[in-house]
Each structure stands twice: as structure tokens, then as C-alpha cells.
mmCIF file of C-alpha atoms in Angstrom:
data_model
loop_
_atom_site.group_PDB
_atom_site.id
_atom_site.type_symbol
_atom_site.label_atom_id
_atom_site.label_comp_id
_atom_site.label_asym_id
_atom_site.label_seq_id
_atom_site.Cartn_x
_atom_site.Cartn_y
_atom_site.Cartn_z
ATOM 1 C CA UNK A 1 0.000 0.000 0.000
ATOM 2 C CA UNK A 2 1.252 3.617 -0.956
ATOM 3 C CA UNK A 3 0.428 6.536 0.892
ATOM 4 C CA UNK A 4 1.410 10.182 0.933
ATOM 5 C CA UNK A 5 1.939 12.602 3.117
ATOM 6 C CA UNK A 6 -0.694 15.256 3.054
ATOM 7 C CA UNK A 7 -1.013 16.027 6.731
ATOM 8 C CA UNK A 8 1.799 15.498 8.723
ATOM 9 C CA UNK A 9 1.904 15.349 12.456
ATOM 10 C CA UNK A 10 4.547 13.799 15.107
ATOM 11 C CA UNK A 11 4.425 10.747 14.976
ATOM 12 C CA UNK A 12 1.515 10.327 12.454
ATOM 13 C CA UNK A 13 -0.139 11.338 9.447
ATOM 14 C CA UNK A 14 -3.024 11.533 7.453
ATOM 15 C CA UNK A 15 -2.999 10.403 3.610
ATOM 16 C CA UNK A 16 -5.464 10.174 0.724
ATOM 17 C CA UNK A 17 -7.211 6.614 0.845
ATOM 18 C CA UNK A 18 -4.792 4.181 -0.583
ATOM 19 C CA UNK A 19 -6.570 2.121 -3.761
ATOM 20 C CA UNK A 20 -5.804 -1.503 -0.917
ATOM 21 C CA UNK A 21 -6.719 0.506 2.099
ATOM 22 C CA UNK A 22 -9.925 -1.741 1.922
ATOM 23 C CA UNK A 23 -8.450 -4.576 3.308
ATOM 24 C CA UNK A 24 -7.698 -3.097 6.214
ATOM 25 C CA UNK A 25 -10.912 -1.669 6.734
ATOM 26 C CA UNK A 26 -12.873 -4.456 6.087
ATOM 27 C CA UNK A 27 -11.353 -6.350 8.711
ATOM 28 C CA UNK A 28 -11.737 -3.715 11.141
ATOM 29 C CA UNK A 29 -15.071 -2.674 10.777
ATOM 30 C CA UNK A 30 -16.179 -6.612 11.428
ATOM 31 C CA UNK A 31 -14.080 -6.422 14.595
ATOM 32 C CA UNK A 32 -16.849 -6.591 16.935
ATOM 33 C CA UNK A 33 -14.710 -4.132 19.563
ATOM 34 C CA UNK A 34 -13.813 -1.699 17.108
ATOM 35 C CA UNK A 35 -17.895 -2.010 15.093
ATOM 36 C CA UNK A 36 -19.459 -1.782 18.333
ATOM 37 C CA UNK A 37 -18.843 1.865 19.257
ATOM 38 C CA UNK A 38 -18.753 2.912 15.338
ATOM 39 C CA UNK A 39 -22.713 2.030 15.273
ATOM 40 C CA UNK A 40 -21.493 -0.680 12.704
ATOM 41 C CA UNK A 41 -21.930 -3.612 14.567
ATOM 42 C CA UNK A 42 -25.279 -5.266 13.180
ATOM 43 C CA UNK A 43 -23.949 -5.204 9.672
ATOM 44 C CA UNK A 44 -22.024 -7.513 7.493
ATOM 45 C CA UNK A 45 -18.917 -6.017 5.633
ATOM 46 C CA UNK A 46 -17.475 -7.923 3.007
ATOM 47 C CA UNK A 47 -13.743 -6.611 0.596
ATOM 48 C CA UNK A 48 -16.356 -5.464 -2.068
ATOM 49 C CA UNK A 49 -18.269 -3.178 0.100
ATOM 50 C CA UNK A 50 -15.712 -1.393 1.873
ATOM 51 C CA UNK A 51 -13.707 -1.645 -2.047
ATOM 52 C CA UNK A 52 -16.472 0.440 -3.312
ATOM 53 C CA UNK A 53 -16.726 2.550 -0.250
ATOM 54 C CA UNK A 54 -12.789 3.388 -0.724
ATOM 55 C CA UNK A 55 -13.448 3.765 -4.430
ATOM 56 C CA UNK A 56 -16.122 6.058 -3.859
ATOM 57 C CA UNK A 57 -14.403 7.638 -1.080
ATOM 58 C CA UNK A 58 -11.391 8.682 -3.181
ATOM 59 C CA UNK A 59 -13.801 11.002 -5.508
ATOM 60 C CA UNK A 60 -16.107 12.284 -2.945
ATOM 61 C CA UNK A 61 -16.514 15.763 -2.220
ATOM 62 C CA UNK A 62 -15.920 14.502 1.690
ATOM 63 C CA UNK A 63 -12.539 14.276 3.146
ATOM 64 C CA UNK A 64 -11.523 11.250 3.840
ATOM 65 C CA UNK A 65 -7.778 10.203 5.060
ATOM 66 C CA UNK A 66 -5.904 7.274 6.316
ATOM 67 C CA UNK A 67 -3.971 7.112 9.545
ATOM 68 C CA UNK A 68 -0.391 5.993 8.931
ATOM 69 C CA UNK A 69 2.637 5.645 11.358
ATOM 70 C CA UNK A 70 5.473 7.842 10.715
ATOM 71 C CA UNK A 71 8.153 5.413 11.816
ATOM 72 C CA UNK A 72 7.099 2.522 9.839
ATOM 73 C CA UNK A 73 4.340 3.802 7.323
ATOM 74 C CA UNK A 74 2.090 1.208 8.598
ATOM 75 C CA UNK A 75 -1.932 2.048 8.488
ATOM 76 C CA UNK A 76 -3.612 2.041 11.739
ATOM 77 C CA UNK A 77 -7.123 3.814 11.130
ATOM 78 C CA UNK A 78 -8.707 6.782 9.243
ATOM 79 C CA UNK A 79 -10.696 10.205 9.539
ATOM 80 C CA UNK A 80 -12.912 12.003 8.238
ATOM 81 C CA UNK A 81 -14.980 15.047 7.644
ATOM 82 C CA UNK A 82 -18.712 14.337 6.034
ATOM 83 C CA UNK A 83 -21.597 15.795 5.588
ATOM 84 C CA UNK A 84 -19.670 19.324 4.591
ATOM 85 C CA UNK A 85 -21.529 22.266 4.107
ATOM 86 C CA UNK A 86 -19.281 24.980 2.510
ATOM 87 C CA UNK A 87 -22.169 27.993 3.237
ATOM 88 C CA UNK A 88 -22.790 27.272 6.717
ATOM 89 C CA UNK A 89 -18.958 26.023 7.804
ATOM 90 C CA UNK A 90 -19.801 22.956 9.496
ATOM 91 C CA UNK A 91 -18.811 19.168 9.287
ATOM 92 C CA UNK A 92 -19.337 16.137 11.269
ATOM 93 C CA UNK A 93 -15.923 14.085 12.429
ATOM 94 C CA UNK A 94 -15.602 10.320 12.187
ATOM 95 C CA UNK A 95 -12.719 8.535 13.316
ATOM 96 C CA UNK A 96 -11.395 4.988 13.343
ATOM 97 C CA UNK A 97 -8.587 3.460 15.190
ATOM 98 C CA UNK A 98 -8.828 0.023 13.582
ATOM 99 C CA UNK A 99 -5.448 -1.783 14.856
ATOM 100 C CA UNK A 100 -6.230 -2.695 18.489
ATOM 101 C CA UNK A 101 -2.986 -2.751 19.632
ATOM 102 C CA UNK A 102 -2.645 0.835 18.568
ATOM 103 C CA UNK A 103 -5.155 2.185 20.394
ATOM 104 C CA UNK A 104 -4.316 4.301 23.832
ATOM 105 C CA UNK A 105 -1.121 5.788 22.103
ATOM 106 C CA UNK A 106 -2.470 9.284 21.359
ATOM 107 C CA UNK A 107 -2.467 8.357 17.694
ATOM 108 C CA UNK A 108 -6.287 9.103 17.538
ATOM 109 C CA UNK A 109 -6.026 12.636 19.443
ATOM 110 C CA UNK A 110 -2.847 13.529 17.164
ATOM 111 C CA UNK A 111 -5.436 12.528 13.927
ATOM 112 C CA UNK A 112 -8.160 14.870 15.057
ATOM 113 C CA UNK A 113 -5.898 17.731 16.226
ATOM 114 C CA UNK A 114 -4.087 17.330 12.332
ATOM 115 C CA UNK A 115 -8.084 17.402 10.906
ATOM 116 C CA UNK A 116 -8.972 19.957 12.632
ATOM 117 C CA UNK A 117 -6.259 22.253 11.864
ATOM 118 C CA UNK A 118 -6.943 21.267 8.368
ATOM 119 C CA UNK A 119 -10.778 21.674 8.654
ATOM 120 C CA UNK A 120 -10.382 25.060 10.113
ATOM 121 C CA UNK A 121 -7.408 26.764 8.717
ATOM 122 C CA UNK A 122 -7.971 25.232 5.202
ATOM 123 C CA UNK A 123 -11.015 24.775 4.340
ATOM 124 C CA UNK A 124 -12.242 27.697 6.680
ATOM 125 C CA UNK A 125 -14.989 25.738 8.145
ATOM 126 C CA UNK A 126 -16.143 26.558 11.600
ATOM 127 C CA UNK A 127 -18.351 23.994 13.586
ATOM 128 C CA UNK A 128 -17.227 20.227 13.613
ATOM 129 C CA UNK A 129 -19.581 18.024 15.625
ATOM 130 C CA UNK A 130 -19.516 14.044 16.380
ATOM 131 C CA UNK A 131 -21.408 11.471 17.933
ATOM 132 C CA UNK A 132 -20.651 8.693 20.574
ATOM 133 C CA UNK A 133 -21.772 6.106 22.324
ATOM 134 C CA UNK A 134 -22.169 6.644 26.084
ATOM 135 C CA UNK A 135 -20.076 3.585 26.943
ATOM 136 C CA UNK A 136 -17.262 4.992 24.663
ATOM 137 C CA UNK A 137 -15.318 6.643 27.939
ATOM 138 C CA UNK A 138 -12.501 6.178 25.926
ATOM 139 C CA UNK A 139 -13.612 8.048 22.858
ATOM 140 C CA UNK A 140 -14.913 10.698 24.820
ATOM 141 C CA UNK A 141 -11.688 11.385 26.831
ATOM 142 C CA UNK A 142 -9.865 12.319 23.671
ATOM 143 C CA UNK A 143 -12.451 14.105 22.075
ATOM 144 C CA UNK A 144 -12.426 16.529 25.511
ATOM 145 C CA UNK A 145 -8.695 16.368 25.420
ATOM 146 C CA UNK A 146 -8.969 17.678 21.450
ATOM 147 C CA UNK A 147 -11.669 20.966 22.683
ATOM 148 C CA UNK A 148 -14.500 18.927 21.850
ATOM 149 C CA UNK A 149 -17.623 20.097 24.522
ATOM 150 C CA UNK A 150 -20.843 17.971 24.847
ATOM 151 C CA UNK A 151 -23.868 19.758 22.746
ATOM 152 C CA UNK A 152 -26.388 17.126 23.985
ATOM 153 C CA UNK A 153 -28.025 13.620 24.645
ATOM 154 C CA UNK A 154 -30.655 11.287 22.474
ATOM 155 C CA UNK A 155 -31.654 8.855 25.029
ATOM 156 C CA UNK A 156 -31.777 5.301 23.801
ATOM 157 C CA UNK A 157 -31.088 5.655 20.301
ATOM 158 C CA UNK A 158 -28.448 2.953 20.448
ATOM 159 C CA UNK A 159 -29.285 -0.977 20.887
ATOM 160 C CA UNK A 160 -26.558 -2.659 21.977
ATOM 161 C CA UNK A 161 -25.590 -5.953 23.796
ATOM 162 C CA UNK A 162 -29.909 -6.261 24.883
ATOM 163 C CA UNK A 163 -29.543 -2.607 26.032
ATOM 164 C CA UNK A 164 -30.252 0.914 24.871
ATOM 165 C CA UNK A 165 -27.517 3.400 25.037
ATOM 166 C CA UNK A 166 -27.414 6.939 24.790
ATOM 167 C CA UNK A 167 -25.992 9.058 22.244
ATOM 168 C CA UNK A 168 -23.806 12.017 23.101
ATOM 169 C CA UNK A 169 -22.977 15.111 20.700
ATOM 170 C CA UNK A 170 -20.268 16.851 21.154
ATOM 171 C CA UNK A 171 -19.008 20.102 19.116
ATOM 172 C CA UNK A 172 -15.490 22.550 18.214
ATOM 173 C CA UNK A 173 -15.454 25.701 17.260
ATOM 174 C CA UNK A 174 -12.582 27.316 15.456
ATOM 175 C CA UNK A 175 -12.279 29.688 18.239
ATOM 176 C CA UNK A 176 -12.472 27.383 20.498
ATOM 177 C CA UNK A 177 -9.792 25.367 18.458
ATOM 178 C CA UNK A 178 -7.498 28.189 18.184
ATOM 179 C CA UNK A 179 -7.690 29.290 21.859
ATOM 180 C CA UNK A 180 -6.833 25.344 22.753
ATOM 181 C CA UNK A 181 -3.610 25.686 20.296
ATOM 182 C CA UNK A 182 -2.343 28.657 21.605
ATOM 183 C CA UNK A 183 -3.048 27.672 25.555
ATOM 184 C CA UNK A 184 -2.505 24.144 25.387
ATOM 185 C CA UNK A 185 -1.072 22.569 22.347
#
């Protein structure tokens, strides 16, 4: 697999989908640890959907990257930005750490601080949302960590394991985003 350095961060960095990227994903996404908390985990995945999803992916008006290891170019995950709306300057986040042994690293908050930089310094957008489970603690730790804040709750909108979940929103702004760079980061 060939990727290319578009974003680069630390240790990280974020590159157009590679054309065997799928592979990866596929397995992922029917890893019932990493499906579960991606709302993924009642569906079936098989090379030719997530091929076309890549394919598709690759000429979308989204923006949709890979998560690759700077010391060893090895994939771990990918990011994204959908549902983009270029008059109103907002975007919804989706992220996927798909190697499990990669996970707890800081790989995924070093992916969303590189997107969001991109998000709103390049393409001059200015509210990126998400949504979680409530039993992703995990999740929700980094997004904090990144200057995400909680926007709200839908109670029980997720069936999982014979019980219904909550979902939580959570929200940047670039303000917010630049105040975090130049206090924190």
C-alpha cells in the first residue's frame, strides 16, 4: 500500500485513501470491539463493500484520510470530515482506530488535532460536531482532550448488547480550536 503525506503530524499522518486501504478496513469494521462503538456492529462487511466505499471515497466531495505511522508507514485507522456544508462552515468528524494494539497511544487525538487544523485553517470551516456512544469513555476522553464540549443527549437511540444506550454530541469551534492551540497545544 502507498500513501502520501498530506497532513503530517509527530508521529503520524493523514494520507489520501490508498486504492488496498480496503483490506484493512474491512477487517476492522467486522471487529466486533472496534464495530461496536462505530454504530457498525449489526452489519455484514465484506472486501467489495468497503472496495467500493474506498473507491467512492477517493472522488467524494468529503474528506476522507488514512492514519499511517510515521516510523514505519504502517496504516492504523482513518478520519474524516462528512456531511460538509461549505455555506454554513460545518462538518461532522468520524474517526477509526482500527489496529487494536494501537489504540491508547495518542495516535487518535494527534489525527483529530491534524483534521482539525486542516478543517479550520484550510477549508475555513467553523463547527465540527460528532457522535458517541455513552459507553465509549474512551472516545470521549480524547475528544475533551482535542476541545470537543458535549452539545447534547438522544436517550436510547443505540441498541446494543440487549440494552439501549445513549448518544452524546459533542461540538469545536474554530475559536475554540485556536484558543486550545495557543493555551494548550
Amino acid at each position: 500500500m502507498k500513501h502520501y503525506k498530506k497532513i503530517i503530524g509527530k508521529s503520524i499522518y493523514l494520507s489520501p485513501f490508498s486504492e488496498d486501504d480496503y483490506i484493512s478496513f474491512t477487517e476492522w469494521i467486522n471487529d466486533y470491539e472496534t464495530s461496536k462503538y462505530l454504530d457498525q456492529y449489526s452489519k455484514i462487511f465484506t472486501l467489495e463493500d468497503e472496495k467500493d466505499f474506498v473507491e467512492r471515497a477517493r472522488k467524494d466531495d468529503k474528506v476522507y484520510l488514512s492514519i499511517v505511522k510515521l516510523s514505519n508507514n504502517e496504516l492504523i485507522g482513518n478520519i474524516s470530515l462528512m456531511n460538509i456544508d461549505h455555506i454554513n462552515k460545518t462538518a461532522t468528524l468520524g474517526i477509526m482506530i482500527g489496529k487494536n494494539d494501537e489504540r491508547e497511544k495518542g495516535y487518535g487525538t494527534e489525527a483529530i488535532k491534524l483534521l482539525l487544523d486542516y478543517a479550520f485553517n484550510h477549508l475555513n470551516l467553523n463547527n465540527i460536531m460528532l457522535e458517541l456512544l455513552d459507553t465509549n469513555e474512551r472516545a470521549k476522553k480524547c475528544y475533551l482532550k482535542c476541545g470537543f464540549k458535549e452539545l447534547g443527549v438522544r436517550k436510547q437511540s443505540h441498541y446494543l448488547e440487549g440494552i439501549y444506550h445513549d448518544s452524546i454530541y459533542m461540538q469545536i469551534l474554530k475559536e475554540d480550536f485556536k484558543r486550545k492551540i495557543q493555551n494548550v497545544w
